[in-house]
Amino acid sequence: MTVTNIKAFIGSPGTGKSYRLVRMVNQLLKQGESVHIMNPTRSARNNLRKAFKEMLISGEMTQEDYRQTYIINNVQHGYKESLANNIFIDESAMIDLDVFYSLLYATLDVPDVHLYLFGDLKQIEPINGDSILKTLIESNMGKFDDRGIWQFTNDVLYKDLSDMTIATPKVWKLNGVNVDVTILKKNYRLESKNFSGYDDEYYSSLIDNAVYTDDYSGYLKYALEHNWLITTPTNARGDEINNMLSRKYDDFKKVAPFVVDGNGDYYLNPFNQSFNQLKESFDFMPQIELETTQGYEFTAYMSTHRVQSFTVDNVLFFMGNNPIGNRHKSHFSNNMLYTAVTRAKHNVQLLGLPDSFTQMRHTMPQTAQEKNVHLRANVSMNHLYSWIESNNNVPSADELFKHYQELYEDDSILSTHDKTILDIYSIVSDSYTKRYVINSVNNKYGDKFGFKLTAWLKENSTNAKKSPRKGKVKQWIDSLSDDELEVVKQDVEELSKANFRKKYNKDRNNVRELLG
């Protein structure tokens, strides 16, 4: 590799990472150096564009260098069109090893590459893997501490560590290259609020002031009309937000701040009656033309996974009154809570059960192994479903599971990305049990199999006759995704018995009993 020098700047929002990045870029451009900036998202790119524009207006940056920043400031794989000797990776806690390897490979023909990493390890990790920032700190933390990476990050990283020079992780494959790490501790944003950082004292204050009530619509309406960012972890909880606000307005389309497409990408709502003010509050958000909004949904909230890498004046974080289910508590980690509240320059309001916020505060994120333990099994299940759909015959339970096992052992069905994830993180895969496979197929294709698979499940369940919890309703509940489960929990309480049966073809009281 031609990477000869790496510098990392790590700190929470408000410690001046972006301020430092844009001024380093400006200085290099003034010196005639070649520069490339990699961002994980369009929002991160747009945030830097805004910072560069402020430098232009203040006279710190020339018009020509400002024009150049539009060329060099790209989202992820933009380096394929523009490589340089100085590569800045913004929000590096959101860049996984797969993307990092692609970047390093692309630098092979570029002599003397200098990497500059900027990021905040406490934010939400990449979906499948570990971030380059996590692997950097984790591979070196043994020198400082013996606790897990996330506990170390929360307790030690920004509080007790000083600037240091450490080795690159073996997994980076940059042997002999060290990293000069600068820990940015002083939080300019929180100083005025008399907090030293996003620590226990800060979170205790937030949670103590969380609003817990039967009706959140007034708080949501205020936030909407004052251009606060409303965010929540799941679409099910987001549906609660939109439903409450829809009932407050005659035409929700005219007040919703965003539209969202089928890929979960958000844009400013061009129908919003206060669009100019909206554009000022969310100036990092992309816009679309009126005629392209067909097929988009109007929404008052953004998923917390999508709000990383940008900053707004005020944030409302909604959890509502549905408790976090035990099966899905890992989805609601402290990184999720941290990402939401640190988007705000000024005010943060929590809405929901205080216990939910406390639980999130103390729930550590999953490791790459935990996130991908069923990757191979899930790919095998999807291929099994395709096989069932293309099969005119109706296989038996034994034939189904035998074919699943064959698929599980077949590496050819894995995509290149799947293989890369399994290899990079040395994933030890777990296969699904026969009962799980048959139950999943029965839930998805029960009509095709009639009672054949249901009969097999009953015959092979030792508890089937002992408890109704092993019945078909329980199987249905266990098959629900996290978002679906939250909607069912809400409907159990809000829908009449007749309307619940009409929607789900299930007895409401039976479902309520099984949900506990």
PDB file of C-alpha atoms in Angstrom, residues 161-292:
ATOM      1  CA  LEU A 161      -7.247   9.315  27.042  1.00  0.00           C
ATOM      2  CA  SER A 162      -4.730  11.797  25.678  1.00  0.00           C
ATOM      3  CA  ASP A 163      -3.374  12.265  22.178  1.00  0.00           C
ATOM      4  CA  MET A 164      -1.293   9.252  21.160  1.00  0.00           C
ATOM      5  CA  THR A 165       0.375   7.334  18.351  1.00  0.00           C
ATOM      6  CA  ILE A 166      -0.872   3.776  17.882  1.00  0.00           C
ATOM      7  CA  ALA A 167      -0.420   0.956  15.381  1.00  0.00           C
ATOM      8  CA  THR A 168      -2.873   0.264  12.589  1.00  0.00           C
ATOM      9  CA  PRO A 169      -5.011  -2.846  13.201  1.00  0.00           C
ATOM     10  CA  LYS A 170      -3.914  -6.036  11.449  1.00  0.00           C
ATOM     11  CA  VAL A 171      -7.289  -6.148   9.731  1.00  0.00           C
ATOM     12  CA  TRP A 172      -6.432  -2.892   7.903  1.00  0.00           C
ATOM     13  CA  LYS A 173      -3.498  -4.683   6.204  1.00  0.00           C
ATOM     14  CA  LEU A 174      -1.251  -1.612   6.480  1.00  0.00           C
ATOM     15  CA  ASN A 175       1.682  -3.167   8.299  1.00  0.00           C
ATOM     16  CA  GLY A 176       4.221  -0.719   9.673  1.00  0.00           C
ATOM     17  CA  VAL A 177       1.988   2.356   9.416  1.00  0.00           C
ATOM     18  CA  ASN A 178       1.073   4.128  12.652  1.00  0.00           C
ATOM     19  CA  VAL A 179      -1.840   6.457  13.399  1.00  0.00           C
ATOM     20  CA  ASP A 180      -1.475   9.783  15.187  1.00  0.00           C
ATOM     21  CA  VAL A 181      -4.687  10.093  17.214  1.00  0.00           C
ATOM     22  CA  THR A 182      -6.005  13.423  18.487  1.00  0.00           C
ATOM     23  CA  ILE A 183      -8.760  13.155  21.120  1.00  0.00           C
ATOM     24  CA  LEU A 184     -11.004  16.230  20.967  1.00  0.00           C
ATOM     25  CA  LYS A 185     -12.352  16.703  24.479  1.00  0.00           C
ATOM     26  CA  LYS A 186     -13.520  20.297  24.877  1.00  0.00           C
ATOM     27  CA  ASN A 187     -17.197  20.447  23.911  1.00  0.00           C
ATOM     28  CA  TYR A 188     -18.018  23.984  22.811  1.00  0.00           C
ATOM     29  CA  ARG A 189     -21.684  23.111  22.261  1.00  0.00           C
ATOM     30  CA  LEU A 190     -22.312  21.872  25.810  1.00  0.00           C
ATOM     31  CA  GLU A 191     -20.168  24.426  27.630  1.00  0.00           C
ATOM     32  CA  SER A 192     -23.004  26.965  27.662  1.00  0.00           C
ATOM     33  CA  LYS A 193     -25.266  24.344  29.249  1.00  0.00           C
ATOM     34  CA  ASN A 194     -22.748  23.643  32.023  1.00  0.00           C
ATOM     35  CA  PHE A 195     -22.044  20.088  30.882  1.00  0.00           C
ATOM     36  CA  SER A 196     -18.539  18.843  30.133  1.00  0.00           C
ATOM     37  CA  GLY A 197     -19.728  16.223  27.644  1.00  0.00           C
ATOM     38  CA  TYR A 198     -22.334  13.619  26.783  1.00  0.00           C
ATOM     39  CA  ASP A 199     -21.782  11.786  30.050  1.00  0.00           C
ATOM     40  CA  ASP A 200     -23.891  10.297  32.855  1.00  0.00           C
ATOM     41  CA  GLU A 201     -24.691  13.727  34.255  1.00  0.00           C
ATOM     42  CA  TYR A 202     -25.974  14.916  30.883  1.00  0.00           C
ATOM     43  CA  TYR A 203     -28.108  11.817  30.295  1.00  0.00           C
ATOM     44  CA  SER A 204     -29.526  11.886  33.811  1.00  0.00           C
ATOM     45  CA  SER A 205     -30.688  15.434  33.182  1.00  0.00           C
ATOM     46  CA  LEU A 206     -32.291  14.470  29.866  1.00  0.00           C
ATOM     47  CA  ILE A 207     -34.075  11.405  31.224  1.00  0.00           C
ATOM     48  CA  ASP A 208     -35.238  13.235  34.352  1.00  0.00           C
ATOM     49  CA  ASN A 209     -36.949  15.728  32.033  1.00  0.00           C
ATOM     50  CA  ALA A 210     -38.423  13.133  29.671  1.00  0.00           C
ATOM     51  CA  VAL A 211     -42.171  13.542  29.077  1.00  0.00           C
ATOM     52  CA  TYR A 212     -44.327  10.512  29.789  1.00  0.00           C
ATOM     53  CA  THR A 213     -48.049  10.945  29.096  1.00  0.00           C
ATOM     54  CA  ASP A 214     -51.050   9.333  27.428  1.00  0.00           C
ATOM     55  CA  ASP A 215     -51.107  11.935  24.662  1.00  0.00           C
ATOM     56  CA  TYR A 216     -47.943  13.236  22.993  1.00  0.00           C
ATOM     57  CA  SER A 217     -49.670  14.992  20.118  1.00  0.00           C
ATOM     58  CA  GLY A 218     -49.307  18.501  21.597  1.00  0.00           C
ATOM     59  CA  TYR A 219     -45.550  18.114  22.027  1.00  0.00           C
ATOM     60  CA  LEU A 220     -45.201  16.694  18.527  1.00  0.00           C
ATOM     61  CA  LYS A 221     -47.296  19.510  17.048  1.00  0.00           C
ATOM     62  CA  TYR A 222     -45.108  22.126  18.709  1.00  0.00           C
ATOM     63  CA  ALA A 223     -41.939  20.461  17.445  1.00  0.00           C
ATOM     64  CA  LEU A 224     -43.355  20.177  13.924  1.00  0.00           C
ATOM     65  CA  GLU A 225     -44.410  23.821  13.738  1.00  0.00           C
ATOM     66  CA  HIS A 226     -41.046  25.056  15.065  1.00  0.00           C
ATOM     67  CA  ASN A 227     -38.971  22.909  12.693  1.00  0.00           C
ATOM     68  CA  TRP A 228     -37.499  20.607  15.305  1.00  0.00           C
ATOM     69  CA  LEU A 229     -36.070  17.347  14.008  1.00  0.00           C
ATOM     70  CA  ILE A 230     -38.437  14.588  15.129  1.00  0.00           C
ATOM     71  CA  THR A 231     -36.689  11.229  15.158  1.00  0.00           C
ATOM     72  CA  THR A 232     -37.415   7.695  16.377  1.00  0.00           C
ATOM     73  CA  PRO A 233     -35.655   4.316  16.006  1.00  0.00           C
ATOM     74  CA  THR A 234     -38.323   2.307  14.136  1.00  0.00           C
ATOM     75  CA  ASN A 235     -40.962   2.873  11.488  1.00  0.00           C
ATOM     76  CA  ALA A 236     -43.601   1.424  13.793  1.00  0.00           C
ATOM     77  CA  ARG A 237     -42.970   4.154  16.351  1.00  0.00           C
ATOM     78  CA  GLY A 238     -42.757   6.616  13.476  1.00  0.00           C
ATOM     79  CA  ASP A 239     -46.240   5.565  12.350  1.00  0.00           C
ATOM     80  CA  GLU A 240     -47.478   6.557  15.815  1.00  0.00           C
ATOM     81  CA  ILE A 241     -46.005  10.019  15.264  1.00  0.00           C
ATOM     82  CA  ASN A 242     -47.560  10.456  11.827  1.00  0.00           C
ATOM     83  CA  ASN A 243     -50.932   9.147  12.992  1.00  0.00           C
ATOM     84  CA  MET A 244     -51.077  11.543  15.936  1.00  0.00           C
ATOM     85  CA  LEU A 245     -50.090  14.529  13.809  1.00  0.00           C
ATOM     86  CA  SER A 246     -52.362  13.602  10.903  1.00  0.00           C
ATOM     87  CA  ARG A 247     -55.321  13.944  13.238  1.00  0.00           C
ATOM     88  CA  LYS A 248     -54.185  17.459  14.179  1.00  0.00           C
ATOM     89  CA  TYR A 249     -54.304  18.877  10.649  1.00  0.00           C
ATOM     90  CA  ASP A 250     -56.838  18.968   7.837  1.00  0.00           C
ATOM     91  CA  ASP A 251     -54.089  18.415   5.254  1.00  0.00           C
ATOM     92  CA  PHE A 252     -51.008  16.646   6.613  1.00  0.00           C
ATOM     93  CA  LYS A 253     -49.265  17.020   3.241  1.00  0.00           C
ATOM     94  CA  LYS A 254     -48.959  20.782   3.772  1.00  0.00           C
ATOM     95  CA  VAL A 255     -47.221  20.500   7.158  1.00  0.00           C
ATOM     96  CA  ALA A 256     -45.123  17.318   6.864  1.00  0.00           C
ATOM     97  CA  PRO A 257     -41.461  18.363   6.584  1.00  0.00           C
ATOM     98  CA  PHE A 258     -40.270  15.338   4.617  1.00  0.00           C
ATOM     99  CA  VAL A 259     -41.137  12.837   1.939  1.00  0.00           C
ATOM    100  CA  VAL A 260     -39.546   9.384   1.956  1.00  0.00           C
ATOM    101  CA  ASP A 261     -39.064   6.937  -0.908  1.00  0.00           C
ATOM    102  CA  GLY A 262     -39.087   3.145  -0.973  1.00  0.00           C
ATOM    103  CA  ASN A 263     -35.368   3.018  -0.140  1.00  0.00           C
ATOM    104  CA  GLY A 264     -35.853   5.003   3.044  1.00  0.00           C
ATOM    105  CA  ASP A 265     -34.223   8.121   1.573  1.00  0.00           C
ATOM    106  CA  TYR A 266     -35.626  11.427   2.823  1.00  0.00           C
ATOM    107  CA  TYR A 267     -36.181  14.694   0.941  1.00  0.00           C
ATOM    108  CA  LEU A 268     -37.693  18.033   1.851  1.00  0.00           C
ATOM    109  CA  ASN A 269     -41.431  18.095   1.190  1.00  0.00           C
ATOM    110  CA  PRO A 270     -42.005  20.584  -1.672  1.00  0.00           C
ATOM    111  CA  PHE A 271     -45.705  20.877  -0.715  1.00  0.00           C
ATOM    112  CA  ASN A 272     -44.907  22.199   2.772  1.00  0.00           C
ATOM    113  CA  GLN A 273     -46.689  25.513   3.287  1.00  0.00           C
ATOM    114  CA  SER A 274     -43.612  27.007   5.007  1.00  0.00           C
ATOM    115  CA  PHE A 275     -41.049  25.580   2.621  1.00  0.00           C
ATOM    116  CA  ASN A 276     -38.580  28.477   2.811  1.00  0.00           C
ATOM    117  CA  GLN A 277     -38.311  28.245   6.610  1.00  0.00           C
ATOM    118  CA  LEU A 278     -38.102  24.461   6.314  1.00  0.00           C
ATOM    119  CA  LYS A 279     -35.233  24.786   3.852  1.00  0.00           C
ATOM    120  CA  GLU A 280     -33.338  27.039   6.262  1.00  0.00           C
ATOM    121  CA  SER A 281     -33.765  24.612   9.175  1.00  0.00           C
ATOM    122  CA  PHE A 282     -32.783  21.528   7.150  1.00  0.00           C
ATOM    123  CA  ASP A 283     -30.411  23.050   4.618  1.00  0.00           C
ATOM    124  CA  PHE A 284     -28.421  19.807   4.341  1.00  0.00           C
ATOM    125  CA  MET A 285     -31.467  17.903   3.039  1.00  0.00           C
ATOM    126  CA  PRO A 286     -31.851  17.153  -0.688  1.00  0.00           C
ATOM    127  CA  GLN A 287     -34.855  18.544  -2.535  1.00  0.00           C
ATOM    128  CA  ILE A 288     -37.096  17.070  -5.238  1.00  0.00           C
ATOM    129  CA  GLU A 289     -39.428  18.607  -7.781  1.00  0.00           C
ATOM    130  CA  LEU A 290     -43.190  18.574  -7.256  1.00  0.00           C
ATOM    131  CA  GLU A 291     -43.834  16.260 -10.188  1.00  0.00           C
ATOM    132  CA  THR A 292     -41.493  13.566  -8.837  1.00  0.00           C
TER     133      THR A 292
END
